[in-house]
Coordinates of C-alpha atoms and ligand atoms in Angstrom, one line a residue:
Chain A
X151 CA 1.5 158.9 295.9
X152 CA -0.3 158.9 292.6
X153 CA 0.3 156.2 290.0
X154 CA 3.4 157.1 288.0
X155 CA 4.3 155.8 284.6
X156 CA 6.7 152.8 284.8
X157 CA 9.5 154.9 283.3
X158 CA 9.9 156.9 286.5
X159 CA 9.4 154.1 288.9
X160 CA 13.0 153.5 289.7
X161 CA 13.6 157.1 290.4
X162 CA 10.7 157.4 292.7
X163 CA 11.9 154.3 294.6
X164 CA 15.4 155.8 295.1
X165 CA 14.0 159.0 296.4
X166 CA 11.8 157.1 298.9
X167 CA 14.9 156.0 300.8
X168 CA 15.6 158.4 303.6
X169 CA 18.8 160.4 303.7
X170 CA 19.8 158.7 306.9
X171 CA 19.5 155.2 305.6
X172 CA 21.4 156.2 302.5
X173 CA 24.2 157.6 304.6
X174 CA 24.4 154.3 306.5
X175 CA 24.3 152.5 303.3
X176 CA 27.2 154.6 301.9
X177 CA 29.3 154.0 305.0
X178 CA 28.7 150.3 304.8
X179 CA 29.4 150.3 301.1
X180 CA 32.4 152.6 301.1
X181 CA 35.2 151.3 303.1
X182 CA 37.1 154.5 302.3
X183 CA 34.6 156.4 304.5
X184 CA 35.4 154.5 307.6
X185 CA 39.1 154.5 307.1
X186 CA 38.9 158.2 306.4
X187 CA 37.3 158.7 309.8
X188 CA 40.2 156.7 311.3
X189 CA 42.7 158.9 309.5
X190 CA 41.1 162.1 310.9
X191 CA 41.0 160.7 314.5
X192 CA 44.7 159.8 314.3
X193 CA 45.6 163.2 313.0
X194 CA 43.8 164.9 315.8
X195 CA 45.2 162.5 318.4
X196 CA 48.8 163.0 317.3
X197 CA 48.5 166.7 317.0
X198 CA 47.0 166.9 320.5
X199 CA 49.7 164.8 322.0
X200 CA 52.6 166.4 320.2
X201 CA 52.5 170.0 318.8
X202 CA 55.3 169.3 316.4
X203 CA 53.2 166.8 314.5
X204 CA 51.6 169.2 312.2
X205 CA 54.7 171.4 311.9
X206 CA 55.8 172.2 308.4
X207 CA 59.0 170.1 308.8
X208 CA 57.1 167.0 309.9
X209 CA 54.4 167.4 307.3
X210 CA 57.1 167.4 304.7
X211 CA 58.5 164.1 306.1
X212 CA 55.1 162.7 306.2
X213 CA 54.4 163.7 302.6
X214 CA 57.6 162.1 301.4
X215 CA 56.8 158.9 303.2
X216 CA 53.2 158.8 301.9
X217 CA 54.1 159.6 298.3
X218 CA 56.2 156.5 297.6
X219 CA 54.0 154.0 299.4
X220 CA 50.8 155.5 298.0
X221 CA 52.0 155.4 294.4
X222 CA 52.9 151.7 294.9
X223 CA 49.6 150.9 296.7
X224 CA 47.5 152.5 294.0
X225 CA 49.2 150.4 291.3
X226 CA 48.6 147.3 293.5
X227 CA 44.9 148.1 293.6
X228 CA 44.6 147.5 289.9
X229 CA 46.1 144.1 290.3
X230 CA 44.3 143.3 293.5
X231 CA 40.9 144.2 291.9
X232 CA 41.7 141.4 289.4
X233 CA 42.1 139.0 292.4
X234 CA 45.9 138.9 291.7
X235 CA 48.9 140.1 293.7
X236 CA 52.3 141.5 292.8
X237 CA 54.9 140.6 295.5
X238 CA 57.7 142.1 293.3
X239 CA 56.8 145.8 293.6
X240 CA 59.4 146.4 296.3
X241 CA 62.2 145.1 294.0
X242 CA 60.8 146.9 291.0
X243 CA 60.9 150.0 293.1
X244 CA 64.7 149.6 293.4
X245 CA 65.1 148.3 289.8
X246 CA 63.8 151.4 288.0
X247 CA 66.4 153.9 289.4
X248 CA 69.2 151.4 288.7
X249 CA 68.2 151.0 285.1
X250 CA 67.9 154.8 284.9
X251 CA 71.3 155.2 286.4
X252 CA 72.8 152.8 283.9
X253 CA 71.2 154.6 281.0
X254 CA 72.4 157.9 282.4
X255 CA 75.9 157.1 283.5
X256 CA 76.9 154.3 281.2
X257 CA 74.8 154.8 278.1
X258 CA 75.1 158.6 278.5
X259 CA 71.5 159.3 277.8
X260 CA 70.0 162.6 278.9
X261 CA 68.1 162.4 282.1
X262 CA 64.6 162.5 280.8
X263 CA 65.4 159.7 278.4
X264 CA 67.1 157.7 281.1
X265 CA 64.0 158.0 283.3
X266 CA 61.9 156.8 280.4
X267 CA 64.2 153.8 279.9
X268 CA 63.9 153.0 283.6
X269 CA 60.1 153.2 283.4
X270 CA 60.0 151.0 280.3
X271 CA 62.2 148.5 282.0
X272 CA 59.7 148.2 284.9
X273 CA 56.8 148.1 282.5
X274 CA 58.6 145.1 280.9
X275 CA 58.9 143.5 284.3
X276 CA 55.1 143.8 284.7
X277 CA 54.5 142.4 281.2
X278 CA 56.6 139.4 282.1
X279 CA 54.7 138.9 285.3
X280 CA 51.4 139.3 283.6
X281 CA 52.3 137.1 280.6
X282 CA 53.5 134.2 282.8
X283 CA 50.3 134.6 284.9
X284 CA 47.9 134.7 282.0
X285 CA 49.4 132.6 279.3
X286 CA 51.1 130.0 281.4
X287 CA 48.5 129.9 284.1
X288 CA 50.9 130.2 287.0
X289 CA 49.3 131.9 290.0
X290 CA 50.4 135.5 290.4
X291 CA 51.6 134.8 294.0
X292 CA 54.1 132.4 292.6
X293 CA 55.1 134.4 289.5
X294 CA 55.8 137.6 291.4
X295 CA 57.5 135.7 294.3
X296 CA 59.9 134.4 291.6
X297 CA 60.3 137.9 290.2
X298 CA 60.9 139.2 293.8
X299 CA 64.0 137.0 294.2
X300 CA 65.1 137.4 290.7
X301 CA 65.1 141.2 290.9
X302 CA 66.7 141.3 294.3
X303 CA 69.7 139.5 292.8
X304 CA 69.7 141.5 289.6
X305 CA 69.5 144.8 291.4
X306 CA 72.6 144.2 293.5
X307 CA 74.5 142.7 290.6
X308 CA 73.8 145.6 288.3
X309 CA 75.4 148.2 290.6
X310 CA 78.2 145.9 291.7
X311 CA 76.9 145.7 295.2
X312 CA 77.1 149.3 296.2
X313 CA 74.8 152.3 296.2
X314 CA 75.5 154.9 293.5
X315 CA 75.0 158.6 293.7
X316 CA 72.0 160.0 291.8
X317 CA 72.4 162.2 288.7
X318 CA 73.6 165.7 289.6
X319 CA 71.1 168.5 290.3
X320 CA 68.9 169.7 287.5
X321 CA 65.3 171.0 287.1
X322 CA 64.3 167.5 286.0
X323 CA 65.8 166.0 289.1
X324 CA 64.0 168.5 291.3
X325 CA 60.7 167.8 289.5
X326 CA 61.3 164.0 289.9
X327 CA 61.7 163.9 293.6
X328 CA 64.6 166.1 294.7
X329 CA 62.3 169.1 295.4
X330 CA 60.8 168.3 298.8
X331 CA 57.2 168.6 297.8
X332 CA 57.5 167.0 294.3
X333 CA 56.8 163.5 295.6
X334 CA 53.5 164.4 297.2
X335 CA 52.5 166.4 294.2
X336 CA 53.2 163.5 291.9
X337 CA 51.3 161.3 294.3
X338 CA 48.2 163.4 294.3
X339 CA 48.2 163.6 290.5
X340 CA 48.7 159.9 290.1
X341 CA 46.0 159.1 292.7
X342 CA 43.6 161.3 290.8
X343 CA 44.5 159.8 287.5
X344 CA 44.2 156.3 288.7
X345 CA 40.9 157.0 290.5
X346 CA 39.5 158.2 287.2
X347 CA 41.0 155.3 285.3
X348 CA 39.4 152.8 287.7
X349 CA 36.0 154.3 288.2
X350 CA 35.3 156.4 285.1
X351 CA 36.7 154.6 282.1
X352 CA 35.9 151.4 280.3
X353 CA 39.3 150.1 281.3
X354 CA 38.4 150.4 284.9
X355 CA 35.0 148.8 284.6
X356 CA 36.5 145.9 282.6
X357 CA 39.1 145.5 285.3
X358 CA 36.3 145.2 287.9
X359 CA 34.4 142.8 285.7
X360 CA 37.4 140.6 285.0
X361 CA 38.2 140.4 288.8
X362 CA 34.5 140.0 289.8
X363 CA 33.4 137.4 287.3
X364 CA 36.1 136.2 285.0
X365 CA 34.0 133.8 282.9
X366 CA 31.2 136.4 282.7
X367 CA 33.6 139.1 281.6
X368 CA 34.9 136.8 278.9
X369 CA 31.4 135.9 277.8
X370 CA 30.6 139.6 277.5
X371 CA 33.5 140.0 275.1
X372 CA 35.9 141.8 277.4
X373 CA 39.5 141.2 276.5
X374 CA 40.4 139.7 279.9
X375 CA 43.9 138.7 278.9
X376 CA 44.8 142.2 277.8
X377 CA 43.2 143.7 280.9
X378 CA 45.2 141.4 283.2
X379 CA 48.6 141.7 281.4
X380 CA 48.5 145.5 281.2
X381 CA 47.4 146.0 284.7
X382 CA 50.4 144.1 285.9
X383 CA 52.5 146.4 283.7
X384 CA 50.8 149.4 285.1
X385 CA 51.4 148.2 288.7
X386 CA 55.1 147.6 288.0
X387 CA 55.5 150.9 286.2
X388 CA 54.0 152.9 289.1
X389 CA 56.3 151.0 291.6
X390 CA 59.2 151.9 289.4
X391 CA 58.2 155.5 289.2
X392 CA 57.9 155.7 293.0
X393 CA 61.4 154.2 293.2
X394 CA 62.8 156.9 290.9
X395 CA 61.2 159.7 293.0
X396 CA 62.6 158.2 296.1
X397 CA 66.1 157.7 294.6
X398 CA 66.2 161.4 293.5
X399 CA 65.0 162.5 296.9
X400 CA 67.6 160.7 299.0
X401 CA 70.1 161.3 296.2
X402 CA 71.2 157.7 296.1
X403 CA 70.6 154.7 293.9
X404 CA 70.4 151.9 296.4
X405 CA 69.9 148.3 295.3
X406 CA 68.5 147.5 298.7
X407 CA 65.9 150.2 298.6
X408 CA 62.3 149.1 298.8
X409 CA 62.2 145.4 299.3
X410 CA 59.7 143.2 301.1
X411 CA 59.0 145.9 303.8
X412 CA 57.8 148.4 301.2
X413 CA 55.8 145.8 299.4
X414 CA 54.0 144.6 302.5
X415 CA 53.3 148.1 303.6
X416 CA 51.8 149.0 300.3
X417 CA 49.6 145.9 300.2
X418 CA 48.5 146.6 303.8
X419 CA 47.6 150.1 302.8
X420 CA 45.5 148.9 299.9
X421 CA 43.8 146.2 302.1
X422 CA 43.1 148.6 304.9
X423 CA 41.7 151.1 302.4
X424 CA 39.1 148.7 301.2
X425 CA 40.7 146.5 298.5
X426 CA 40.6 142.9 299.7
X427 CA 42.6 140.3 297.8
X428 CA 39.4 138.5 296.7
X429 CA 39.0 140.5 293.5
X430 CA 36.1 142.4 292.0
X431 CA 36.3 145.1 294.6
X432 CA 38.8 147.9 295.2
X433 CA 39.3 151.6 295.7
X434 CA 42.1 153.9 294.7
X435 CA 41.2 156.7 297.1
X436 CA 40.9 154.0 299.9
X437 CA 44.5 152.9 299.2
X438 CA 45.6 156.5 299.4
X439 CA 43.9 157.0 302.7
X440 CA 45.1 153.6 303.9
X441 CA 48.7 154.8 303.2
X442 CA 47.9 158.0 305.0
X443 CA 46.7 156.1 308.1
X444 CA 49.8 153.8 308.2
X445 CA 52.2 156.7 307.6
X446 CA 50.6 158.9 310.3
X447 CA 50.7 156.0 312.7
X448 CA 54.4 155.3 311.9
X449 CA 55.4 158.9 311.9
X450 CA 53.3 159.8 315.0
X451 CA 54.8 156.9 317.0
X452 CA 58.3 157.8 315.9
X453 CA 57.7 161.4 317.2
X454 CA 56.5 159.9 320.5
X455 CA 59.5 157.6 320.7
X456 CA 57.4 154.4 320.3
X457 CA 59.4 151.7 318.7
X458 CA 59.0 150.2 315.2
X459 CA 58.0 146.9 316.8
X460 CA 55.0 148.5 318.4
X461 CA 54.1 149.9 314.9
X462 CA 54.3 146.4 313.5
X463 CA 52.0 145.1 316.1
X464 CA 49.5 147.8 315.4
X465 CA 49.8 147.3 311.7
X466 CA 49.2 143.6 312.1
X467 CA 46.1 144.1 314.2
X468 CA 44.8 146.8 311.9
X469 CA 45.0 144.5 308.9
X470 CA 43.3 141.7 310.7
X471 CA 40.6 143.8 312.1
X472 CA 39.9 145.4 308.8
X473 CA 39.7 142.0 307.1
X474 CA 37.3 140.6 309.7
X475 CA 35.2 143.8 309.5
X476 CA 35.0 143.7 305.8
X477 CA 33.9 140.0 305.8
X478 CA 31.4 140.9 308.5
X479 CA 30.1 143.9 306.7
X480 CA 29.9 141.8 303.5
X481 CA 27.6 139.4 305.5
X482 CA 25.4 142.2 306.7
X483 CA 25.1 143.4 303.1
X484 CA 24.2 140.0 301.9
X485 CA 21.6 139.8 304.7
X486 CA 19.9 142.9 303.3
X487 CA 19.6 141.3 299.9
X488 CA 16.1 141.4 298.6
X489 CA 15.1 138.1 297.2
Chain B
X101 CA 10.1 132.2 253.9
X102 CA 13.3 130.5 252.9
X103 CA 14.8 133.7 251.7
X104 CA 18.0 134.2 253.5
X105 CA 20.2 132.1 255.8
X106 CA 21.9 134.3 258.4
X107 CA 23.6 131.5 260.2
X108 CA 24.7 128.0 259.2
X109 CA 26.7 125.6 261.3
X110 CA 28.2 122.6 259.6
X111 CA 29.5 119.5 261.3
X112 CA 30.5 121.3 264.5
X113 CA 32.4 119.2 267.0
X114 CA 33.6 120.3 270.4
X115 CA 35.1 118.3 273.2
X116 CA 36.5 119.1 276.7
X117 CA 39.3 116.6 277.4
X118 CA 37.6 113.2 277.5
X119 CA 34.0 114.7 277.3
X120 CA 32.6 115.1 273.8
X121 CA 29.9 117.8 274.1
X122 CA 29.2 118.2 270.4
X123 CA 29.9 115.4 267.9
X124 CA 28.5 116.6 264.6
X125 CA 26.1 119.4 264.8
X126 CA 24.6 121.0 261.7
X127 CA 22.0 123.7 262.0
X128 CA 20.7 126.7 260.1
X129 CA 18.9 129.9 261.0
X130 CA 17.0 132.0 258.7
X131 CA 16.4 135.8 258.7
X132 CA 13.7 136.8 261.1
X133 CA 13.2 133.3 262.3
X134 CA 12.9 132.1 265.9
X135 CA 14.5 128.6 266.3
X136 CA 13.8 126.6 269.4
X137 CA 16.6 124.4 270.6
X138 CA 15.8 121.7 273.1
X139 CA 17.6 118.7 274.5
X140 CA 18.4 117.0 277.8
X141 CA 20.6 118.5 280.5
X142 CA 24.2 118.1 279.4
X143 CA 23.2 117.5 275.7
X144 CA 25.5 120.3 274.6
X145 CA 23.1 123.2 274.0
X146 CA 25.1 125.8 275.9
X147 CA 28.3 124.5 274.3
X148 CA 26.8 125.0 270.9
X149 CA 25.6 128.5 271.8
X150 CA 29.1 129.4 273.1
X151 CA 30.6 128.1 269.9
X152 CA 28.4 130.4 267.8
X153 CA 29.2 133.3 270.1
X154 CA 32.9 133.0 269.8
X155 CA 33.5 131.8 273.3
X156 CA 34.6 128.3 272.3
X157 CA 36.6 127.4 269.2
X158 CA 35.0 124.4 267.5
X159 CA 37.4 121.4 267.2
X160 CA 35.9 120.7 263.8
X161 CA 33.3 122.0 261.4
X162 CA 32.6 125.5 260.2
X163 CA 30.3 128.5 260.7
X164 CA 28.8 130.5 257.9
X165 CA 27.4 133.9 258.5
X166 CA 25.2 135.3 255.7
X167 CA 26.6 132.4 253.6
X168 CA 30.2 133.4 254.2
X169 CA 32.6 131.1 256.1
X170 CA 33.7 132.8 259.3
X171 CA 36.2 131.9 262.0
X172 CA 35.2 133.7 265.2
X173 CA 38.3 134.8 266.9
X174 CA 36.7 136.0 270.1
X175 CA 33.4 137.0 271.7
X176 CA 34.0 140.6 270.8
X177 CA 34.6 139.5 267.2
X178 CA 31.2 137.8 267.1
X179 CA 29.6 140.8 268.7
X180 CA 31.0 143.0 266.0
X181 CA 29.3 140.8 263.5
X182 CA 26.0 141.3 265.3
X183 CA 25.8 138.1 267.4
X184 CA 24.6 138.8 270.9
X185 CA 23.9 136.3 273.7
X186 CA 22.0 135.7 276.8
X187 CA 24.1 133.2 278.6
X188 CA 22.7 130.5 280.8
X189 CA 25.0 131.8 283.6
X190 CA 23.9 135.4 282.7
X191 CA 27.4 136.8 282.6
X192 CA 26.6 139.5 285.2
X193 CA 29.2 141.0 287.5
X194 CA 27.8 141.0 291.0
X195 CA 29.9 143.9 292.3
X196 CA 28.9 146.2 289.6
X197 CA 25.6 148.2 289.4
X198 CA 22.7 147.4 287.3
X199 CA 23.5 150.0 284.7
X200 CA 27.1 149.0 284.5
X201 CA 26.0 145.5 283.8
X202 CA 23.5 146.6 281.3
X203 CA 26.3 148.3 279.3
X204 CA 29.1 145.8 280.1
X205 CA 31.6 146.0 277.2
X206 CA 29.3 148.4 275.4
X207 CA 29.8 151.3 277.7
X208 CA 28.8 154.8 276.6
X209 CA 31.6 157.3 276.8
X210 CA 31.7 161.1 276.5
X211 CA 33.2 161.3 273.1
X212 CA 35.8 162.5 272.3
X213 CA 36.9 161.8 275.9
X214 CA 37.3 158.3 277.2
X215 CA 35.2 158.9 280.3
X216 CA 32.0 156.9 281.0
X217 CA 28.8 158.7 280.6
X218 CA 26.9 157.4 283.6
X219 CA 23.9 159.5 283.1
X220 CA 23.3 158.3 279.6
X221 CA 23.7 154.7 280.6
X222 CA 21.3 155.1 283.6
X223 CA 18.7 156.8 281.4
X224 CA 18.8 154.0 278.8
X225 CA 18.9 151.3 281.4
X226 CA 15.7 152.7 282.9
X227 CA 14.1 152.9 279.5
X228 CA 15.0 149.4 278.6
X229 CA 13.7 147.9 281.8
X230 CA 10.5 149.9 281.6
X231 CA 10.1 148.8 278.0
X232 CA 10.3 145.1 279.0
X233 CA 8.1 145.9 282.0
X234 CA 10.5 144.6 284.6
X235 CA 10.7 146.3 288.0
X236 CA 14.1 146.8 289.7
X237 CA 14.3 148.8 292.9
X238 CA 17.2 151.0 291.9
X239 CA 19.6 150.8 288.9
X240 CA 22.4 152.0 291.2
X241 CA 22.3 148.9 293.3
X242 CA 24.8 146.1 292.8
X243 CA 23.5 143.2 290.8
X244 CA 24.3 140.9 293.8
X245 CA 21.3 142.4 295.6
X246 CA 18.8 141.4 293.0
X247 CA 16.6 138.3 292.7
X248 CA 17.2 135.6 290.2
X249 CA 14.5 136.8 287.9
X250 CA 15.6 140.4 288.0
X251 CA 19.1 139.4 287.2
X252 CA 17.9 137.4 284.2
X253 CA 15.8 140.4 283.0
X254 CA 19.0 142.5 282.9
X255 CA 20.9 139.8 280.9
X256 CA 18.0 139.6 278.5
X257 CA 17.6 143.4 278.1
X258 CA 21.3 143.8 277.6
X259 CA 21.3 141.4 274.6
X260 CA 18.0 142.5 273.2
X261 CA 18.8 146.2 273.1
X262 CA 22.3 145.8 271.6
X263 CA 21.2 146.0 267.9
X264 CA 21.8 142.3 267.4
X265 CA 21.3 140.6 264.1
X266 CA 21.5 137.2 265.7
X267 CA 20.3 136.7 269.2
X268 CA 21.2 133.6 271.1
X269 CA 19.1 133.0 274.3
X270 CA 20.1 130.2 276.6
X271 CA 17.2 129.5 278.9
X272 CA 16.2 133.2 279.2
X273 CA 13.1 132.2 281.2
X274 CA 14.6 129.8 283.7
X275 CA 14.4 132.1 286.7
X276 CA 11.3 134.0 285.6
X277 CA 7.9 134.0 287.3
X278 CA 4.9 133.3 285.1
X279 CA 4.2 137.0 284.6
X280 CA 7.8 138.0 283.8
X281 CA 8.2 135.0 281.6
X282 CA 5.2 136.1 279.6
X283 CA 6.8 139.6 279.3
X284 CA 10.0 138.1 277.9
X285 CA 8.0 135.9 275.4
X286 CA 6.1 139.0 274.4
X287 CA 9.4 140.8 273.8
X288 CA 10.6 137.9 271.6
X289 CA 7.3 138.0 269.7
X290 CA 7.8 141.7 269.2
X291 CA 11.3 141.3 267.8
X292 CA 10.0 138.6 265.6
X293 CA 7.3 140.9 264.2
X294 CA 9.8 143.5 263.5
X295 CA 11.7 140.9 261.5
X296 CA 15.2 142.3 261.8
X297 CA 16.7 139.8 264.2
X298 CA 17.0 136.0 264.0
X299 CA 16.8 134.1 267.3
X300 CA 17.9 130.8 268.7
X301 CA 16.0 130.1 271.9
X302 CA 16.9 127.4 274.3
X303 CA 14.1 126.3 276.6
X304 CA 13.1 123.3 278.7
X305 CA 9.5 124.3 278.7
X306 CA 8.0 123.2 275.4
X307 CA 4.9 125.4 275.8
X308 CA 7.3 128.4 275.6
X309 CA 8.9 126.9 272.5
X310 CA 5.5 126.5 270.8
X311 CA 4.4 130.0 271.8
X312 CA 7.1 131.9 269.9
X313 CA 9.2 129.5 267.8
X314 CA 8.9 128.9 264.1
X315 CA 10.9 125.8 264.1
X316 CA 12.3 123.4 266.6
X317 CA 15.6 121.4 266.7
X318 CA 16.4 118.7 269.2
X319 CA 20.0 118.2 270.3
X320 CA 20.9 114.7 271.4
X321 CA 24.2 112.8 271.7
X322 CA 26.0 115.8 270.3
X323 CA 23.9 115.8 267.1
X324 CA 20.7 117.6 265.9
X325 CA 18.4 114.7 265.6
X326 CA 15.1 116.4 264.9
X327 CA 14.1 119.4 262.8
X328 CA 10.5 120.4 262.2
X329 CA 8.4 123.5 261.9
X330 CA 6.4 124.0 265.1
X331 CA 3.3 123.9 263.0
X332 CA 4.0 120.3 262.0
X333 CA 4.6 119.0 265.5
X334 CA 3.1 119.3 269.0
X335 CA 4.1 119.4 272.7
X336 CA 3.0 115.8 273.0
X337 CA 5.2 114.7 270.1
X338 CA 8.2 116.4 271.5
X339 CA 7.6 115.1 275.0
X340 CA 7.2 111.6 273.6
X341 CA 10.4 112.0 271.7
X342 CA 12.4 113.0 274.7
X343 CA 10.9 110.5 277.1
X344 CA 11.1 107.6 274.8
X345 CA 14.8 108.4 274.6
X346 CA 14.9 108.1 278.4
X347 CA 13.0 104.8 278.4
X348 CA 15.3 103.4 275.8
X349 CA 18.3 104.5 277.9
X350 CA 16.8 102.9 281.0
X351 CA 16.1 99.7 279.2
X352 CA 19.9 99.7 278.5
X353 CA 19.3 99.1 274.9
X354 CA 20.9 102.2 273.7
X355 CA 23.2 101.9 270.7
X356 CA 25.7 104.4 269.8
Ligands
LIG211 N1 34.0 124.3 280.2 C1 33.7 123.0 280.2 N2 34.7 122.1 280.6 C2 34.5 120.8 280.6 N3 33.3 120.2 280.3 C3 32.3 121.0 279.9 C4 32.5 122.4 279.8 N4 31.3 123.0 279.4 C5 30.5 122.0 279.2 N5 31.1 120.8 279.5 C6 30.4 119.5 279.4 O1 29.8 119.4 278.1 C7 28.6 118.7 278.2 C8 27.5 119.6 277.6 O2 27.3 120.7 278.5 P1 26.3 121.9 278.1 O3 26.5 122.9 279.2 O4 26.5 122.4 276.7 O5 24.9 121.2 278.3 P2 23.4 121.8 278.1 O6 22.8 121.1 277.0 O7 23.5 123.3 278.0 O8 22.8 121.4 279.5 P3 21.7 122.2 280.4 O9 20.3 121.9 279.9 O10 21.8 121.5 281.8 O11 22.1 123.6 280.4 C9 28.4 118.4 279.6 O12 28.7 117.0 279.8 C10 29.3 119.2 280.4 O13 29.8 118.6 281.5
LIG212 MG1 22.9 124.8 279.2

């Protein structure tokens, strides 16, 4: 190759890598890619073993299940990229529809306003989580564990211990979960929005930077406190929105909805999708595909009559394997480091 | 060339709990000047830099920018006033690509939309690196994959090409090979010739200091104890100054 001016040097270098090695590199780099392959294999497997799997009715169920978990998981990614965690999302999930119900039934607000009040209340929860984390220096695990118990009690207290019926049918209600496909439509829109936010805006880059090198981010002038507090708020708000969608869908305001199970499932989905808790790394699309995999597994097993306990075993193994693999792949990548 | 003082620090003190890093530091920087700052490990050089860059709040003392007293509220505040820094720890994010790091907190967006303009950032990154003469395999790779010198080059390029009025460089040559180090020194010389930017350069290699600096300050025991134009001193004199300090300390006859 003839001598090129220095300006083009880096381009030439890139092109010299073969397509194959770039593909391998991408697979190693992008955990979404491997989890996506798993998702496809599972889909094929369950369809082969049970023709009802890809039936319209079952796809609808699947979509409804995916929607709520994926919206929560995607919010968690923002917090997990920071190296933080929010254990209270399952309770926030139940809290939003309860506040909405109070605003609607007792304060007699119109439904859209009531929904906004519910979402603002969850945003406030996130702001409290973030503020205690950032300005009081309490680890987020502890802060949100406290919030988890606090909200569990508050939720039950607010509705006097019993589920309430959701607001009566309306176009708004249909759009916010009652129409069978509205959940998955919202989910896709939110995933797309959050993917763009995390990967194609300054906010996202600053989130990665804050999680990846906190001191460095601060030295670069990034407003790390603002980034952290508002990502907690975003995470809570998304969990609350998922809760409202779900309440409208099942037509009930249940103080025991969500909870620890939902929270752990959403965290697992994010982890399996390629967002470890270490901070600095994370993917929105991965969290979505992770949710897809877990939902397909659970749904497929249910169709086959496999028990929920088996699902738990598989979920546990999956999380462990993924974490071991990601540490291992991390080592391989470090091994390739050119020094 | 005493025409215009861009920066003046007066009686700056900064401690961390029981550690007093800066006791009483006064320092000035003139327009277009390159000031060398030397001192032992742990003397407080980086702490001083971080105070001028808005990262630390001084416990006491004040800063004057262009003769005006200024309280820096944050690093971004200092940046908005034209102060840019190459930190000793480089402030790079390992998981982000070279070009993301190059434009960290100065990202180019597709106005009026808030979306990042990756193409523009890559193009400029290539141009900056080529300008300095530093080779990096691919600007899409994560910074974690780069060598120490390559990382340092990115940190230097980031500060130098950010339209700074005051450039603070904390050991920018520490990880550089002889050739790359010379490139960075050439770059500093070029900036000096252009005369728009004033620079504080921290270095442990006195030869580097004499190569590009107009004036040299020594930071010892939390104070500036020495201030001379480089023309009026020599590598030998500085070495003697620093080593005699060490001998005195070893003899145990040090008075505070
Ligand atoms: N964030 C901090 N917390 C506590 N102590 C600190 C902190 N930063 C610096 N120090 C202390 O302040 C003193 C000065 O440190 P500083 O990093 O400014 O030295 P330096 O002159 O830059 O040294 P070197 O040449 O090794 O870079 C040291 O004793 C250090 O331990
Ligand atoms: Mg230092």
